[in-house]
Tab-separated table of C-alpha atoms and ligand atoms in Angstrom:
chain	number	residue	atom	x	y	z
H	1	UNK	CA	22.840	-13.654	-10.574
H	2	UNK	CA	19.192	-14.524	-10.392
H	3	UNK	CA	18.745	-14.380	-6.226
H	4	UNK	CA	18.026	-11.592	-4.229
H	5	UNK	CA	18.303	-13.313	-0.762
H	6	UNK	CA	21.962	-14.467	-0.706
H	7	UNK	CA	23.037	-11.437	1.291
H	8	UNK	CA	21.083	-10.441	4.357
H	9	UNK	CA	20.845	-7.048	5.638
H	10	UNK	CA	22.867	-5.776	9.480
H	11	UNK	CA	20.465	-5.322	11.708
H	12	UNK	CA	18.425	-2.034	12.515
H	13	UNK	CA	20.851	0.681	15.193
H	14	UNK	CA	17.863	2.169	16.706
H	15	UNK	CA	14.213	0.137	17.622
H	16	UNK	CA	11.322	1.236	15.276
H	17	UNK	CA	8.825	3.835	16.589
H	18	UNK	CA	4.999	3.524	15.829
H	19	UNK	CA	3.991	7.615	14.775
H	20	UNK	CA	-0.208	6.604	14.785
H	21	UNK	CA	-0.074	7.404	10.609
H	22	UNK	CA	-2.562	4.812	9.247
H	23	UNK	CA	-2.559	3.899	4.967
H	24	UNK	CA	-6.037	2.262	4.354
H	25	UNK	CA	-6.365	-0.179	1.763
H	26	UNK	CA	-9.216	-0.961	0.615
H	27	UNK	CA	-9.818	-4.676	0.707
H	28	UNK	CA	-11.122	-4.665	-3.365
H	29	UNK	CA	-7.101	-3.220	-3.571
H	30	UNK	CA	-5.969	-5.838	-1.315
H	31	UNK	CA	-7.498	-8.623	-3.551
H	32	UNK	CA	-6.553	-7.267	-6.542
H	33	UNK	CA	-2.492	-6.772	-5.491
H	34	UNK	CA	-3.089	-10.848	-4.694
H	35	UNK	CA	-4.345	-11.573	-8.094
H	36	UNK	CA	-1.914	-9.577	-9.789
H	37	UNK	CA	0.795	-11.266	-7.635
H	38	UNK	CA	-0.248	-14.502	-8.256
H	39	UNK	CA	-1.460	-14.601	-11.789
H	40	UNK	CA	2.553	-14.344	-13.035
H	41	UNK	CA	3.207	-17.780	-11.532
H	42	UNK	CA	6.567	-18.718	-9.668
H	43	UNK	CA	7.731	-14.981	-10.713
H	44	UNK	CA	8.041	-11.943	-8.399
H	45	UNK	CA	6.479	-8.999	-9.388
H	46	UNK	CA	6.356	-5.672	-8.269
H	47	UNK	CA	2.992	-2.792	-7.984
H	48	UNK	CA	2.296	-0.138	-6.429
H	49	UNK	CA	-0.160	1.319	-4.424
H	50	UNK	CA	-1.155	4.867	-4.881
H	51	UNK	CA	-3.700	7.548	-3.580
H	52	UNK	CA	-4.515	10.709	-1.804
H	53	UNK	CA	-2.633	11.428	1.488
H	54	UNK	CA	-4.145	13.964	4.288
H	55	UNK	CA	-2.080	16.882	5.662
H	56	UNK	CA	-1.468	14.672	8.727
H	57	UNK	CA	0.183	11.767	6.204
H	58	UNK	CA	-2.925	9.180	6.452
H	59	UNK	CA	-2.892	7.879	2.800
H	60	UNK	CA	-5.559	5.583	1.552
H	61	UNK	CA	-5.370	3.542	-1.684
H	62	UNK	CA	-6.948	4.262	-4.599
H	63	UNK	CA	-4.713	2.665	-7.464
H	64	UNK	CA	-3.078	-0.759	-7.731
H	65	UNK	CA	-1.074	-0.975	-10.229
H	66	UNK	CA	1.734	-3.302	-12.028
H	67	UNK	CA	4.217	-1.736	-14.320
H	68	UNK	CA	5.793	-3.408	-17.433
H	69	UNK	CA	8.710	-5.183	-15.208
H	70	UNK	CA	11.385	-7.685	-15.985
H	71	UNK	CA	10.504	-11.031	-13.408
H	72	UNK	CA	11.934	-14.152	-12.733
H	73	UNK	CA	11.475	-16.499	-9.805
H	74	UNK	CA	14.107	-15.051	-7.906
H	75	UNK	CA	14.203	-10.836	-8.324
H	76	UNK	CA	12.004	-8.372	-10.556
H	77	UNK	CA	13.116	-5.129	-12.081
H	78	UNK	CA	11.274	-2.375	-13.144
H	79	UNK	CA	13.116	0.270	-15.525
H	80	UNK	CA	12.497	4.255	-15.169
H	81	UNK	CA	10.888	4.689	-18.446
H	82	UNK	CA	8.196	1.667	-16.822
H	83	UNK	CA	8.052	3.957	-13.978
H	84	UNK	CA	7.542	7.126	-15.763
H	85	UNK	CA	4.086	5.119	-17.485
H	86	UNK	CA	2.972	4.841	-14.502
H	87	UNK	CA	3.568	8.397	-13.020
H	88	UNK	CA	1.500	9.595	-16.289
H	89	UNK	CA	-1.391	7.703	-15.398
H	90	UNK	CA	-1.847	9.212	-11.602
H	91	UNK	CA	-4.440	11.380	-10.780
H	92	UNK	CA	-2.908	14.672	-9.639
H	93	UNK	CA	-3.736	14.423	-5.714
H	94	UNK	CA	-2.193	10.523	-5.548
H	95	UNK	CA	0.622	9.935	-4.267
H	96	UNK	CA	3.153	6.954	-4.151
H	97	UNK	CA	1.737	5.329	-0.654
H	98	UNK	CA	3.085	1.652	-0.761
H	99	UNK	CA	5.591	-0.342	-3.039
H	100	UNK	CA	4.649	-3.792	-3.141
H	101	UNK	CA	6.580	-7.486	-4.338
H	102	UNK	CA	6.629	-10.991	-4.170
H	103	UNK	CA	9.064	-13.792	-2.703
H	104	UNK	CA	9.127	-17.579	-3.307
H	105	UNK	CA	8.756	-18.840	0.344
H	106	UNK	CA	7.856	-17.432	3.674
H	107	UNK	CA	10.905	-14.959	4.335
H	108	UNK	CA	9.383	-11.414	3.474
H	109	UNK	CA	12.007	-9.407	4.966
H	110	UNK	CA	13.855	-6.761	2.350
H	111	UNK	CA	17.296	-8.108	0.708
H	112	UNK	CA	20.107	-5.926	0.698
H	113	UNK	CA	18.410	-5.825	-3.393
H	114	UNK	CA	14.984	-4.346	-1.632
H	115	UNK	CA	16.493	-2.042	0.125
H	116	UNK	CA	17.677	-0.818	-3.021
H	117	UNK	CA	14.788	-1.421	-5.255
H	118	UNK	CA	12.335	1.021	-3.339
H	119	UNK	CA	12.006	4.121	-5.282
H	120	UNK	CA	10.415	6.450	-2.595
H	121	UNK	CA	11.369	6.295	1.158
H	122	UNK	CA	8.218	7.934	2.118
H	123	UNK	CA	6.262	5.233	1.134
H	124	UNK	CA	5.787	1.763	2.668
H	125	UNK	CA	7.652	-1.310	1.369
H	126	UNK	CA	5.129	-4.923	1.378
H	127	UNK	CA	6.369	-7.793	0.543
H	128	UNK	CA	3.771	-11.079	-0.230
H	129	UNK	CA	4.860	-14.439	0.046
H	130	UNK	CA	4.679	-17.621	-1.810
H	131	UNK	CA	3.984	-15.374	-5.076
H	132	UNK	CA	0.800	-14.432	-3.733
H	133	UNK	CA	-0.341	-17.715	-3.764
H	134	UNK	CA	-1.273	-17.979	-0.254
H	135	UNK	CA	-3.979	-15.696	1.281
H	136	UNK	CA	-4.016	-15.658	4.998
H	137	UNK	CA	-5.776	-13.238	7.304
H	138	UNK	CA	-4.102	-9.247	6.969
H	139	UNK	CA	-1.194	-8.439	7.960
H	140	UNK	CA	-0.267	-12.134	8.357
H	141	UNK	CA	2.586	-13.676	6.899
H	142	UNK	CA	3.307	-10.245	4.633
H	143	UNK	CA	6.174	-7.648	5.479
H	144	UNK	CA	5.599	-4.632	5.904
H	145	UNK	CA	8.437	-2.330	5.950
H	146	UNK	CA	8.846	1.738	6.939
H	147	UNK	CA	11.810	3.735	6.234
H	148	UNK	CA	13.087	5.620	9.666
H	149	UNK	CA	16.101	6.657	10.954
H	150	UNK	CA	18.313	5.519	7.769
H	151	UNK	CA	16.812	1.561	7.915
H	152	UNK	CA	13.680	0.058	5.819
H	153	UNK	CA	12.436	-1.827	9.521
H	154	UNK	CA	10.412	-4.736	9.169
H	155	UNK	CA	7.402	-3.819	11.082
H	156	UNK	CA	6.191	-6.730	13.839
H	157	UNK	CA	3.143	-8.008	13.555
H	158	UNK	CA	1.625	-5.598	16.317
H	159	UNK	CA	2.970	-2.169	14.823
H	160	UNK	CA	1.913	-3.718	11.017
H	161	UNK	CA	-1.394	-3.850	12.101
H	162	UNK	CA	-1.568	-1.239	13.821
H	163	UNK	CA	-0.092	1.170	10.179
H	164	UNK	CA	-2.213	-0.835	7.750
H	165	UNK	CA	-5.606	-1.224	8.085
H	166	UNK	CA	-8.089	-2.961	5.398
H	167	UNK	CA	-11.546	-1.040	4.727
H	168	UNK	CA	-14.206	-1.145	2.849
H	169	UNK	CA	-14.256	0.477	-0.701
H	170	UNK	CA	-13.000	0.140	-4.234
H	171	UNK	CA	-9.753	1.045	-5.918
H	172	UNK	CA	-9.052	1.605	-9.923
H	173	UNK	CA	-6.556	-1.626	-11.013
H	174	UNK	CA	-4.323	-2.086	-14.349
H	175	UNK	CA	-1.998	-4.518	-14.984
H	176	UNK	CA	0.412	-2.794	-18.062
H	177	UNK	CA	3.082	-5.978	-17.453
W	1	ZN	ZN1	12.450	-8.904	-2.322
C-alpha cells in the first residue's frame, strides 16, 4: 500500500478557533524547507521545524531539518531511532514548533495516515504541494494544520495567515536523509 490519500478523514465536530499565537518563520527557513522538499524529486518527505517558544506559546524557527526517512511518491516514514538523531541535535531551549511534508498534487489536507504520522500535537502540521516544486506567495496553496479539540483542522487561508507569519532572519539547516 503505497497511497496515503485513499481514505479521507470525517469532518471536524466543532469550527476551529483562532487563539492570536503566531510561529515566525524566517523566510531563509521557508526557502530552505522548499529546497529540501523539492530536491528528493516526485518523493514526499518529511522535516521539521524547531526553535524557542515564549511563555505565551509564540515559537519562531530556528532549525529546519530532514531526518533519515523512508519516501516514495505516495507516503514517507520516519522511524524513532531517525527521530531520536534529531532530538540529539536540538539546542536545549528549541522546541518541536512545526512538522512539515510533501504531496504529489494540490490536495494538502492530512490523510487519515497524517493524522497519524504527527508526532507532537502541540506543534503545527504543513503540508507543501507538488513536492515542493511549486513556490507561490505564503500561505498559498500549503496546509496548515492545528490540533484542537481532538481534530488536526485545516486552517483557511485567513486564520493560516493570520498563525504563520514569514520574517526576516536566518535559521541553521541539515539535511541527514
Ligand atoms: Zn500527507
Amino acid at each position: 500500500m503505497d497511497v496515503e490519500d485513499d481514505l479521507l478523514r470525517p469532518p471536524p465536530k466543532r469550527a476551529y478557533q483562532y487563539a492570536d499565537i503566531k510561529l515566525h518563520v524566517p523566510f531563509s527557513a521557508l526557502t530552505a524547507t522548499f529546497d529540501l522538499l523539492s530536491r528528493v524529486g516526485r518523493r514526499e518527505s518529511g522535516l521539521f521545524w524547531y526553535g524557542p517558544r515564549d511563555s505565551s506559546g509564540n515559537g519562531t524557527v530556528a532549525y529546519v531539518v530532514a531526518p533519515r526517512q523512508r519516501m516514495s511518491w505516495g507516503n514517507y516514514g520516519i522511524s524513532a531511532e531517525a527521530l531520536a538523531e534529531v532530538v540529539h541535535r536540538l539546542a536545549d531551549d528549541w522546541k518541536p514548533l512545526a512538522q512539515v511534508h510533501s504531496h504529489p498534487g494540490s490536495r494538502v489536507e492530512h490523510s487519515n495516515y497524517d493524522d497519524r504520522m504527527v508526532s507532537s500535537r502541540r506543534a503545527l502540521s504543513l503540508v507543501f504541494p507538488f513536492y515542493g516544486r511549486v513556490r507561490q506567495p505564503f500561505p498559498t496553496g500549503i496546509g496548515i494544520h492545528e490540533w484542537q479539540s481532538d481534530y488536526w483542522h485545516l486552517l483557511d487561508q485567513a486564520s493560516a495567515a493570520l498563525r504563520v507569519l514569514i520574517i526576516n532572519g536566518a535559521a541553521q539547516v541539515d539535511d541527514l536523509r
